[in-house]
GROMACS .gro file of C-alpha atoms in nm:
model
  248
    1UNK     CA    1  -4.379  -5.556   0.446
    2UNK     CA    2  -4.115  -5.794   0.319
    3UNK     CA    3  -3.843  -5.492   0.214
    4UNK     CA    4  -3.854  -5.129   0.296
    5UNK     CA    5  -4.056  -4.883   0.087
    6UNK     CA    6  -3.922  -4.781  -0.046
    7UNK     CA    7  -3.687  -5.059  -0.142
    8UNK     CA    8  -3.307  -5.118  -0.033
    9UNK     CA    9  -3.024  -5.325  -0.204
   10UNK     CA   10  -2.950  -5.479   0.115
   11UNK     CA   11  -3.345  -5.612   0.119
   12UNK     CA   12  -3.234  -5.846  -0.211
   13UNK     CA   13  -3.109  -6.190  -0.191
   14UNK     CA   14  -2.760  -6.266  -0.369
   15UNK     CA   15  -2.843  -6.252  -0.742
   16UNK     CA   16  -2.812  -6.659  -0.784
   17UNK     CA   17  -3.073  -6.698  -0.511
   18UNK     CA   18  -3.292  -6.427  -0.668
   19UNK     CA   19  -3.241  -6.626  -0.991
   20UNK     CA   20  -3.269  -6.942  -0.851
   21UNK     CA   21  -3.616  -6.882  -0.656
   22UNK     CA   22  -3.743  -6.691  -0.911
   23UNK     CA   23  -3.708  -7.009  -1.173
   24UNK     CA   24  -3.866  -7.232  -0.922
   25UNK     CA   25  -4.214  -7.011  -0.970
   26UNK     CA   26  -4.123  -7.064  -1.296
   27UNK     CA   27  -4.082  -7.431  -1.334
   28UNK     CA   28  -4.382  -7.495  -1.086
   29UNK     CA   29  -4.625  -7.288  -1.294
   30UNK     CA   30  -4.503  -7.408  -1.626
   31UNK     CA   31  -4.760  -7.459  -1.891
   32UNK     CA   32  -4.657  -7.572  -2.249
   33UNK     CA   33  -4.981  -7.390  -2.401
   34UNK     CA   34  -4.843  -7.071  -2.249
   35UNK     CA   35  -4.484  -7.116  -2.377
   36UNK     CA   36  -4.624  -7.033  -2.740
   37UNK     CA   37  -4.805  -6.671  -2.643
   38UNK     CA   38  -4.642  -6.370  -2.749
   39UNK     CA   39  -4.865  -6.194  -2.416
   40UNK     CA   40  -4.885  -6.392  -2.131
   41UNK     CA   41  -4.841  -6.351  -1.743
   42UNK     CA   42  -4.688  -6.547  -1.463
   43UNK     CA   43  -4.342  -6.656  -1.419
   44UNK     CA   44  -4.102  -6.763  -1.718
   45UNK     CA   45  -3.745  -6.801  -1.848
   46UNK     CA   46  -3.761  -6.540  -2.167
   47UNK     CA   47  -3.455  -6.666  -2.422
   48UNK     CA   48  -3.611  -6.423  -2.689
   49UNK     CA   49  -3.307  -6.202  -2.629
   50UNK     CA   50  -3.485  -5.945  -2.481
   51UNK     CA   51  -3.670  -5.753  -2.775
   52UNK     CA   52  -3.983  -5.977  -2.847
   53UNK     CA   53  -3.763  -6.188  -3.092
   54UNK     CA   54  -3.685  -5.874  -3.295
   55UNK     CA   55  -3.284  -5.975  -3.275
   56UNK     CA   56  -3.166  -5.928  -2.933
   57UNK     CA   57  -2.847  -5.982  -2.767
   58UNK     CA   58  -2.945  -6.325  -2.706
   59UNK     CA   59  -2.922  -6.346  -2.284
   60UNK     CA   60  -3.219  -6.513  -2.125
   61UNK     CA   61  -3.426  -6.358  -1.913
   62UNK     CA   62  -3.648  -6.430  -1.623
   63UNK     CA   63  -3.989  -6.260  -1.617
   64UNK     CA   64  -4.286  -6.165  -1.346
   65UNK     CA   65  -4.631  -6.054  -1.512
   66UNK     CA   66  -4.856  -6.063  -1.256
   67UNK     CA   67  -5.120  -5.946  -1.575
   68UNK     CA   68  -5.261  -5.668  -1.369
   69UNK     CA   69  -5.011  -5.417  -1.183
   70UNK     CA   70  -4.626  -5.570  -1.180
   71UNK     CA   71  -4.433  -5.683  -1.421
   72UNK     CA   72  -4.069  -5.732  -1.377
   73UNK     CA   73  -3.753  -5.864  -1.555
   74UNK     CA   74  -3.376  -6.004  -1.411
   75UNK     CA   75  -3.135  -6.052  -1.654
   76UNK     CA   76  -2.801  -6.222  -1.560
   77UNK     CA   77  -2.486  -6.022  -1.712
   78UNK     CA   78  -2.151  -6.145  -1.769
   79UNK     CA   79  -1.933  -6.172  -1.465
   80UNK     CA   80  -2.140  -6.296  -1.198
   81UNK     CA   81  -2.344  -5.948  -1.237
   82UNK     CA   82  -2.728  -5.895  -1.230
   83UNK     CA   83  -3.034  -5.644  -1.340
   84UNK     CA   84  -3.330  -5.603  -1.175
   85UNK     CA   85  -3.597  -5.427  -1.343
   86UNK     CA   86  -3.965  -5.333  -1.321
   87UNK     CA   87  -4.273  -5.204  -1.250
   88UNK     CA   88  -4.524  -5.177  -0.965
   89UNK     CA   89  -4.878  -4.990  -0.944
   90UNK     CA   90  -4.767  -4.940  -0.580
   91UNK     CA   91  -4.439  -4.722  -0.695
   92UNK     CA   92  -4.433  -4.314  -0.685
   93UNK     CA   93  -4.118  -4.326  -0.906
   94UNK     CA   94  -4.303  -4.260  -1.207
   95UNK     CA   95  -4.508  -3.972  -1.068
   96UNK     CA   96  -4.241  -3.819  -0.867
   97UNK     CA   97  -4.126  -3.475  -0.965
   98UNK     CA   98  -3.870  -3.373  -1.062
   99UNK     CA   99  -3.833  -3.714  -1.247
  100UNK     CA  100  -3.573  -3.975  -1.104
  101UNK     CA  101  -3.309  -4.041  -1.305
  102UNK     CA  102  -3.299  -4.425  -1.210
  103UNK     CA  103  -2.959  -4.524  -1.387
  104UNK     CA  104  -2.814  -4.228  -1.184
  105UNK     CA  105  -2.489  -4.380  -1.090
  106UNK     CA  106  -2.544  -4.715  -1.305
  107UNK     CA  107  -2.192  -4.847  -1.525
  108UNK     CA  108  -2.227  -4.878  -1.871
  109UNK     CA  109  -2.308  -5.174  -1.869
  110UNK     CA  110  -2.632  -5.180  -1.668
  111UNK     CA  111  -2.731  -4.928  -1.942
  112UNK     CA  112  -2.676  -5.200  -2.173
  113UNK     CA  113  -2.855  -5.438  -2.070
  114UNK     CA  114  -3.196  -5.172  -2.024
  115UNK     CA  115  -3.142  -5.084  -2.355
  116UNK     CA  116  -3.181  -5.454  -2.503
  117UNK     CA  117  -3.449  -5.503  -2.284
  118UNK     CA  118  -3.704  -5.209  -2.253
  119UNK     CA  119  -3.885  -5.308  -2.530
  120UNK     CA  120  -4.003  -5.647  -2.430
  121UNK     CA  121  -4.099  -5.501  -2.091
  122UNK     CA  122  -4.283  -5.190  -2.133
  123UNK     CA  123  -4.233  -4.929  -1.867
  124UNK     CA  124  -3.954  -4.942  -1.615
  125UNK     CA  125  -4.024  -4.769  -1.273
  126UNK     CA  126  -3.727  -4.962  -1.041
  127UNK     CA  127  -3.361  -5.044  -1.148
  128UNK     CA  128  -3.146  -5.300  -0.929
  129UNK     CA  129  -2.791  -5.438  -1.049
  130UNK     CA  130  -2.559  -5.627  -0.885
  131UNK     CA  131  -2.202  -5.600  -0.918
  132UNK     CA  132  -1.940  -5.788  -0.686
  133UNK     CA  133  -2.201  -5.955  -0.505
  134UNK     CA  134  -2.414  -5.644  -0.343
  135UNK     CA  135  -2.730  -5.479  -0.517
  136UNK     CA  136  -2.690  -5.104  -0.578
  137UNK     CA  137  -2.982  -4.835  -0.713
  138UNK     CA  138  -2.939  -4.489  -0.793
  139UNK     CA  139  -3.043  -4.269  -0.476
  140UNK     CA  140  -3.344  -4.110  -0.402
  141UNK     CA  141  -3.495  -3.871  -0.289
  142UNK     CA  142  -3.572  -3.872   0.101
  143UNK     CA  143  -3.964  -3.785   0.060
  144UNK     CA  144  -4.023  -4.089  -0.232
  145UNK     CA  145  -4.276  -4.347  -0.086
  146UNK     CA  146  -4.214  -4.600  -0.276
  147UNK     CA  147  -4.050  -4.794  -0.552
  148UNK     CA  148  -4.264  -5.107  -0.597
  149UNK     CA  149  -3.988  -5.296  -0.519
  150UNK     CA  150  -4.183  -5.458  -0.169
  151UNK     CA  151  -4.521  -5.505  -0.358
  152UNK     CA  152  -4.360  -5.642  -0.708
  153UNK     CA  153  -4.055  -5.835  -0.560
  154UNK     CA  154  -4.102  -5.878  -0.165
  155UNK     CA  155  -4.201  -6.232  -0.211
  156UNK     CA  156  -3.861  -6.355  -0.348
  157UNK     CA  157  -3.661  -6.194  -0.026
  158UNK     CA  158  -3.659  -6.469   0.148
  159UNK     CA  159  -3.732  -6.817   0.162
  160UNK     CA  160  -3.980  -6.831   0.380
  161UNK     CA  161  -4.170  -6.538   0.152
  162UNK     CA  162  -4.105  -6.725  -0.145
  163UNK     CA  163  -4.268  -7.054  -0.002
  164UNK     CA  164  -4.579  -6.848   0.118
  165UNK     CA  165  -4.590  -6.719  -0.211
  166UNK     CA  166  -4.598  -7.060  -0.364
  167UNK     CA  167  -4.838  -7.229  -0.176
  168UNK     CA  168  -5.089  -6.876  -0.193
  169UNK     CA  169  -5.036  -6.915  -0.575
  170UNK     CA  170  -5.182  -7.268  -0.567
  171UNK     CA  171  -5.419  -7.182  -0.351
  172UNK     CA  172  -5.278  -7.432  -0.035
  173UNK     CA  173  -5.371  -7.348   0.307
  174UNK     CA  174  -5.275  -7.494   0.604
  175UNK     CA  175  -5.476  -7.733   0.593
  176UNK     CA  176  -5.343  -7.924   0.287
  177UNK     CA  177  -5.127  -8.142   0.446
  178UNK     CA  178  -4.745  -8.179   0.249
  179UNK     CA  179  -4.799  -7.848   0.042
  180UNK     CA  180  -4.548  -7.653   0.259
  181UNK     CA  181  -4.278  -7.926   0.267
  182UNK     CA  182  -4.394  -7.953  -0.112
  183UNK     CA  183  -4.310  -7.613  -0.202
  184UNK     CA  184  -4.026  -7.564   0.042
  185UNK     CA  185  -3.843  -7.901  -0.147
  186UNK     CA  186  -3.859  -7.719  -0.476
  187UNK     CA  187  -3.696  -7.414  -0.357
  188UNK     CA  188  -3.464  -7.476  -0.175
  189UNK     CA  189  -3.324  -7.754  -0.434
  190UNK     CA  190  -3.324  -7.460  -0.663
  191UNK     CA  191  -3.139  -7.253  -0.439
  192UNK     CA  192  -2.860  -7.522  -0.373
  193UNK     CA  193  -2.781  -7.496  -0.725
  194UNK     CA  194  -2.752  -7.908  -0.724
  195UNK     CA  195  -2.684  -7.863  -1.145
  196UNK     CA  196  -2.344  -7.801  -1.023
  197UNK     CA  197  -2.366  -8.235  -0.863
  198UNK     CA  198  -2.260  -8.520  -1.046
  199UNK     CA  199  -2.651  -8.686  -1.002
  200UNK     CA  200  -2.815  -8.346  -1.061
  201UNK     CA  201  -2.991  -8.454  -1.363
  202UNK     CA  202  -3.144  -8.767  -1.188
  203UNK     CA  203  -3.171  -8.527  -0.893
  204UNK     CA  204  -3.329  -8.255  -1.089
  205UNK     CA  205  -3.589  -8.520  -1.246
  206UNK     CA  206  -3.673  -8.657  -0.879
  207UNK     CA  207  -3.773  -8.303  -0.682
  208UNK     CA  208  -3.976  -8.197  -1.014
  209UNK     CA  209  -4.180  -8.550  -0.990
  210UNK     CA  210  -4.225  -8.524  -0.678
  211UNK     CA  211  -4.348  -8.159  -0.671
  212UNK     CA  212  -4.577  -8.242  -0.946
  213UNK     CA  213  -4.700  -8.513  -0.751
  214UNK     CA  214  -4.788  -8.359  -0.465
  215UNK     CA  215  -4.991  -8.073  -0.611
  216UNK     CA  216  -5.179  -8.284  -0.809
  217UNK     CA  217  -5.249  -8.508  -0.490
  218UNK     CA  218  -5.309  -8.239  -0.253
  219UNK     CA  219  -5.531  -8.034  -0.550
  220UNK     CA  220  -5.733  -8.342  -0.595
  221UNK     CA  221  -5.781  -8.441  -0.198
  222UNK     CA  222  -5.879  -8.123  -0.103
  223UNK     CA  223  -6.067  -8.008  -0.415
  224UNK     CA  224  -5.888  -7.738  -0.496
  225UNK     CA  225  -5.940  -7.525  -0.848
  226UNK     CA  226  -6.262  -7.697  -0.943
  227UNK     CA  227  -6.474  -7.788  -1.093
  228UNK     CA  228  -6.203  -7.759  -1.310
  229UNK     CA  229  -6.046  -8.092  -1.223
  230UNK     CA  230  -5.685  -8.109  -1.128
  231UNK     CA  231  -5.484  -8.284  -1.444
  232UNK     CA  232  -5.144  -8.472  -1.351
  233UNK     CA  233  -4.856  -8.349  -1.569
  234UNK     CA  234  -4.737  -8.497  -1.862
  235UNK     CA  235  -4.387  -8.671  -1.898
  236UNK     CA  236  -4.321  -8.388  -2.136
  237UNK     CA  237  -4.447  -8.159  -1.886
  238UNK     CA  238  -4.149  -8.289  -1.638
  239UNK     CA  239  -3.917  -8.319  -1.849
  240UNK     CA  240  -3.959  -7.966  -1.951
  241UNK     CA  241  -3.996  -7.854  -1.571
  242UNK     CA  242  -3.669  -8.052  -1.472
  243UNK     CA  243  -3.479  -7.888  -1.812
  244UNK     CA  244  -3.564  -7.558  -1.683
  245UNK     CA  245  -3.451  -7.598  -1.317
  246UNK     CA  246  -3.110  -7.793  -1.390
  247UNK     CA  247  -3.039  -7.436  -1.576
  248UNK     CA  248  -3.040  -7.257  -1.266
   0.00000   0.00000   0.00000
Protein backbone atom coordinates (compact mmCIF):
# COMPACT_ATOMS: atom_id res chain seq x y z
CA UNK A 1 0.00 0.00 0.00
CA UNK A 2 1.17 3.53 -0.70
CA UNK A 3 -1.63 5.33 1.84
CA UNK A 4 -3.90 3.74 4.35
CA UNK A 5 -7.24 2.24 3.34
CA UNK A 6 -8.79 3.64 3.83
CA UNK A 7 -7.13 6.91 2.95
CA UNK A 8 -5.74 9.78 5.35
CA UNK A 9 -5.08 13.55 4.66
CA UNK A 10 -1.79 13.21 6.17
CA UNK A 11 -1.02 10.30 3.29
CA UNK A 12 -1.27 13.45 0.53
CA UNK A 13 1.56 15.47 -0.61
CA UNK A 14 1.22 19.43 -0.25
CA UNK A 15 -1.34 20.37 -2.92
CA UNK A 16 1.53 22.09 -5.33
CA UNK A 17 3.41 18.80 -5.27
CA UNK A 18 0.19 16.83 -5.90
CA UNK A 19 -0.33 19.34 -8.76
CA UNK A 20 2.96 19.45 -9.83
CA UNK A 21 3.54 15.48 -10.17
CA UNK A 22 0.35 14.98 -11.36
CA UNK A 23 1.12 17.44 -14.59
CA UNK A 24 4.34 15.68 -15.16
CA UNK A 25 2.12 12.30 -16.11
CA UNK A 26 0.49 14.70 -17.93
CA UNK A 27 3.07 16.35 -20.01
CA UNK A 28 4.96 12.92 -20.48
CA UNK A 29 1.89 11.18 -21.91
CA UNK A 30 0.75 14.08 -23.98
CA UNK A 31 -0.72 13.28 -27.31
CA UNK A 32 -2.09 16.12 -29.60
CA UNK A 33 -4.67 13.53 -31.27
CA UNK A 34 -6.04 13.00 -27.78
CA UNK A 35 -6.29 16.72 -26.87
CA UNK A 36 -9.35 16.94 -29.41
CA UNK A 37 -11.60 13.86 -27.74
CA UNK A 38 -14.48 14.77 -25.81
CA UNK A 39 -13.82 10.85 -23.97
CA UNK A 40 -10.50 10.01 -23.44
CA UNK A 41 -8.29 8.50 -20.56
CA UNK A 42 -4.90 9.12 -19.11
CA UNK A 43 -3.55 12.16 -17.56
CA UNK A 44 -4.51 15.84 -18.71
CA UNK A 45 -4.83 19.54 -17.79
CA UNK A 46 -8.88 20.04 -18.38
CA UNK A 47 -9.36 24.13 -19.01
CA UNK A 48 -13.02 23.28 -20.13
CA UNK A 49 -14.13 24.87 -16.85
CA UNK A 50 -15.26 21.92 -15.45
CA UNK A 51 -18.74 21.11 -17.19
CA UNK A 52 -17.69 19.50 -20.60
CA UNK A 53 -17.51 23.10 -22.12
CA UNK A 54 -21.16 23.70 -21.17
CA UNK A 55 -20.00 27.28 -19.43
CA UNK A 56 -18.09 26.58 -16.41
CA UNK A 57 -16.41 28.66 -13.96
CA UNK A 58 -13.46 28.62 -16.05
CA UNK A 59 -10.57 26.98 -13.43
CA UNK A 60 -8.46 24.29 -15.01
CA UNK A 61 -8.42 21.13 -13.95
CA UNK A 62 -6.15 18.18 -13.77
CA UNK A 63 -7.63 14.77 -14.63
CA UNK A 64 -6.80 10.77 -14.03
CA UNK A 65 -8.93 8.30 -16.31
CA UNK A 66 -7.37 5.28 -15.99
CA UNK A 67 -10.48 4.15 -18.75
CA UNK A 68 -11.37 1.18 -16.66
CA UNK A 69 -11.93 1.65 -12.74
CA UNK A 70 -10.50 5.33 -11.48
CA UNK A 71 -11.06 8.39 -12.57
CA UNK A 72 -10.17 11.38 -10.59
CA UNK A 73 -10.10 15.24 -10.72
CA UNK A 74 -7.87 18.18 -8.56
CA UNK A 75 -8.91 21.44 -9.03
CA UNK A 76 -6.79 24.34 -7.59
CA UNK A 77 -9.09 27.03 -5.68
CA UNK A 78 -8.30 30.48 -4.91
CA UNK A 79 -6.01 31.00 -1.99
CA UNK A 80 -3.48 28.46 -2.17
CA UNK A 81 -6.52 25.85 -1.56
CA UNK A 82 -7.13 22.44 -3.30
CA UNK A 83 -9.94 19.60 -4.22
CA UNK A 84 -9.39 16.25 -4.58
CA UNK A 85 -11.98 14.24 -6.08
CA UNK A 86 -12.79 10.76 -7.42
CA UNK A 87 -13.52 7.46 -7.92
CA UNK A 88 -12.05 3.99 -7.37
CA UNK A 89 -13.57 0.35 -8.11
CA UNK A 90 -11.55 -0.51 -4.97
CA UNK A 91 -13.74 2.07 -2.66
CA UNK A 92 -16.79 0.81 -0.26
CA UNK A 93 -17.92 4.48 0.02
CA UNK A 94 -20.47 4.09 -2.48
CA UNK A 95 -21.91 0.85 -1.10
CA UNK A 96 -21.61 1.71 2.47
CA UNK A 97 -24.80 2.04 4.43
CA UNK A 98 -26.03 4.30 5.80
CA UNK A 99 -24.59 6.50 2.93
CA UNK A 100 -21.52 8.84 3.75
CA UNK A 101 -22.14 12.16 3.57
CA UNK A 102 -18.59 13.02 2.04
CA UNK A 103 -18.75 16.97 2.24
CA UNK A 104 -19.61 16.34 5.96
CA UNK A 105 -17.64 19.11 7.45
CA UNK A 106 -16.50 20.66 3.92
CA UNK A 107 -16.68 25.01 3.72
CA UNK A 108 -18.69 26.37 1.22
CA UNK A 109 -16.46 26.60 -0.88
CA UNK A 110 -15.34 23.00 -1.44
CA UNK A 111 -19.09 22.63 -2.25
CA UNK A 112 -18.46 24.98 -4.92
CA UNK A 113 -16.09 23.76 -6.61
CA UNK A 114 -18.05 19.87 -6.67
CA UNK A 115 -20.81 21.55 -7.92
CA UNK A 116 -18.96 23.04 -11.15
CA UNK A 117 -17.35 19.96 -11.53
CA UNK A 118 -19.56 16.77 -11.06
CA UNK A 119 -20.70 16.82 -14.32
CA UNK A 120 -17.54 16.43 -16.27
CA UNK A 121 -16.54 13.64 -13.87
CA UNK A 122 -19.30 11.33 -13.37
CA UNK A 123 -19.55 9.73 -9.96
CA UNK A 124 -17.66 10.97 -6.96
CA UNK A 125 -16.82 8.30 -4.25
CA UNK A 126 -13.67 10.34 -2.28
CA UNK A 127 -13.50 14.13 -1.42
CA UNK A 128 -10.00 15.74 -0.34
CA UNK A 129 -9.49 19.68 0.07
CA UNK A 130 -6.84 21.46 1.28
CA UNK A 131 -7.03 24.51 3.17
CA UNK A 132 -3.94 26.24 4.96
CA UNK A 133 -1.67 23.75 3.72
CA UNK A 134 -3.14 20.28 5.32
CA UNK A 135 -5.72 17.91 3.46
CA UNK A 136 -8.95 17.35 5.42
CA UNK A 137 -12.06 14.69 4.52
CA UNK A 138 -15.18 14.34 6.22
CA UNK A 139 -14.90 11.35 8.86
CA UNK A 140 -15.83 8.01 8.57
CA UNK A 141 -17.03 5.49 9.81
CA UNK A 142 -14.57 3.09 11.79
CA UNK A 143 -15.74 -0.27 9.90
CA UNK A 144 -15.33 1.50 6.05
CA UNK A 145 -12.59 -0.48 4.12
CA UNK A 146 -11.83 1.68 1.84
CA UNK A 147 -12.02 4.90 -0.07
CA UNK A 148 -10.05 4.29 -3.28
CA UNK A 149 -7.94 6.83 -2.37
CA UNK A 150 -4.57 4.12 -2.18
CA UNK A 151 -5.64 2.29 -5.46
CA UNK A 152 -6.74 5.64 -7.52
CA UNK A 153 -4.13 8.13 -6.04
CA UNK A 154 -1.29 6.08 -4.09
CA UNK A 155 1.05 6.56 -6.92
CA UNK A 156 1.33 10.40 -6.62
CA UNK A 157 2.29 10.12 -2.62
CA UNK A 158 5.51 10.20 -3.09
CA UNK A 159 8.22 10.61 -5.37
CA UNK A 160 9.56 7.59 -5.45
CA UNK A 161 5.75 6.12 -6.24
CA UNK A 162 5.31 8.59 -8.78
CA UNK A 163 8.63 7.60 -10.65
CA UNK A 164 7.63 3.82 -10.43
CA UNK A 165 4.53 4.81 -11.79
CA UNK A 166 6.15 6.49 -14.72
CA UNK A 167 8.49 4.16 -15.82
CA UNK A 168 5.52 1.04 -15.30
CA UNK A 169 3.40 3.34 -17.59
CA UNK A 170 6.05 3.18 -20.33
CA UNK A 171 6.63 -0.05 -19.80
CA UNK A 172 10.66 0.47 -18.49
CA UNK A 173 12.16 -2.10 -16.40
CA UNK A 174 15.24 -2.19 -14.87
CA UNK A 175 16.87 -3.08 -17.39
CA UNK A 176 16.45 0.00 -19.64
CA UNK A 177 19.27 1.77 -18.72
CA UNK A 178 18.54 5.97 -18.06
CA UNK A 179 14.64 5.43 -17.77
CA UNK A 180 14.70 5.94 -13.95
CA UNK A 181 17.01 9.00 -13.98
CA UNK A 182 14.71 9.83 -17.10
CA UNK A 183 11.59 9.89 -15.28
CA UNK A 184 12.96 11.01 -11.94
CA UNK A 185 14.44 14.44 -14.03
CA UNK A 186 10.93 15.23 -15.12
CA UNK A 187 9.47 15.11 -11.77
CA UNK A 188 11.26 16.42 -9.73
CA UNK A 189 11.80 19.62 -12.14
CA UNK A 190 8.09 19.75 -11.90
CA UNK A 191 8.07 19.64 -8.34
CA UNK A 192 10.72 22.50 -7.92
CA UNK A 193 8.31 24.67 -9.53
CA UNK A 194 11.49 26.20 -11.69
CA UNK A 195 8.48 28.52 -13.67
CA UNK A 196 9.01 30.62 -10.72
CA UNK A 197 13.34 31.07 -12.30
CA UNK A 198 14.41 33.66 -14.48
CA UNK A 199 15.70 30.71 -17.27
CA UNK A 200 12.63 28.55 -16.61
CA UNK A 201 11.40 28.78 -20.04
CA UNK A 202 14.81 27.68 -21.57
CA UNK A 203 14.86 25.37 -18.53
CA UNK A 204 11.42 24.09 -19.07
CA UNK A 205 12.27 23.45 -22.95
CA UNK A 206 15.62 21.52 -21.91
CA UNK A 207 14.12 18.69 -19.23
CA UNK A 208 11.05 18.16 -21.79
CA UNK A 209 13.77 17.44 -24.76
CA UNK A 210 15.54 15.58 -22.92
CA UNK A 211 12.72 13.38 -21.48
CA UNK A 212 11.44 12.97 -24.90
CA UNK A 213 14.68 11.90 -25.89
CA UNK A 214 15.30 9.40 -23.73
CA UNK A 215 12.04 7.48 -24.12
CA UNK A 216 12.26 7.45 -27.56
CA UNK A 217 15.97 6.11 -27.25
CA UNK A 218 15.40 3.71 -24.58
CA UNK A 219 11.78 2.55 -26.46
CA UNK A 220 13.72 2.03 -29.59
CA UNK A 221 16.99 0.14 -27.95
CA UNK A 222 15.12 -2.10 -26.10
CA UNK A 223 12.12 -2.62 -28.40
CA UNK A 224 9.65 -1.60 -26.40
CA UNK A 225 5.72 -1.09 -27.66
CA UNK A 226 6.22 -2.82 -30.96
CA UNK A 227 5.82 -3.64 -33.57
CA UNK A 228 4.38 -0.48 -33.27
CA UNK A 229 7.58 1.47 -33.76
CA UNK A 230 8.55 4.11 -31.30
CA UNK A 231 7.98 7.76 -33.15
CA UNK A 232 10.23 10.77 -31.80
CA UNK A 233 8.07 13.79 -30.88
CA UNK A 234 7.40 16.56 -32.88
CA UNK A 235 8.72 20.19 -32.19
CA UNK A 236 5.08 20.94 -31.69
CA UNK A 237 4.86 18.05 -29.54
CA UNK A 238 7.63 19.83 -27.12
CA UNK A 239 6.65 22.81 -27.33
CA UNK A 240 3.27 21.83 -26.19
CA UNK A 241 4.84 19.45 -23.41
CA UNK A 242 7.20 22.35 -22.14
CA UNK A 243 3.88 24.97 -22.27
CA UNK A 244 2.14 22.65 -20.07
CA UNK A 245 4.86 22.07 -17.42
CA UNK A 246 6.10 25.85 -17.11
CA UNK A 247 2.22 26.17 -15.86
CA UNK A 248 2.85 24.22 -12.94
Amino acid sequence: MRAHRPGRPEDLPEAGVLWARWTAFAVATWDAEEENERFRHGYWLDESGGDGGRGGDGRSRLRFDDGACSRWALVRADGGRAVLFGQDDSGRVGRYKPPIDLLDGAPDWVRHELRNDVVGLGRVECVYWSDGGSWHRAPYPDDLGDDGLDCGMGHLTSREHAVDALCALFEFDEDCEGAVEACERLIEHAERGTVADADADADADAVVRSFADEVFRIQTEYELLWPKAPVPRSEADLAAMAALIRGV
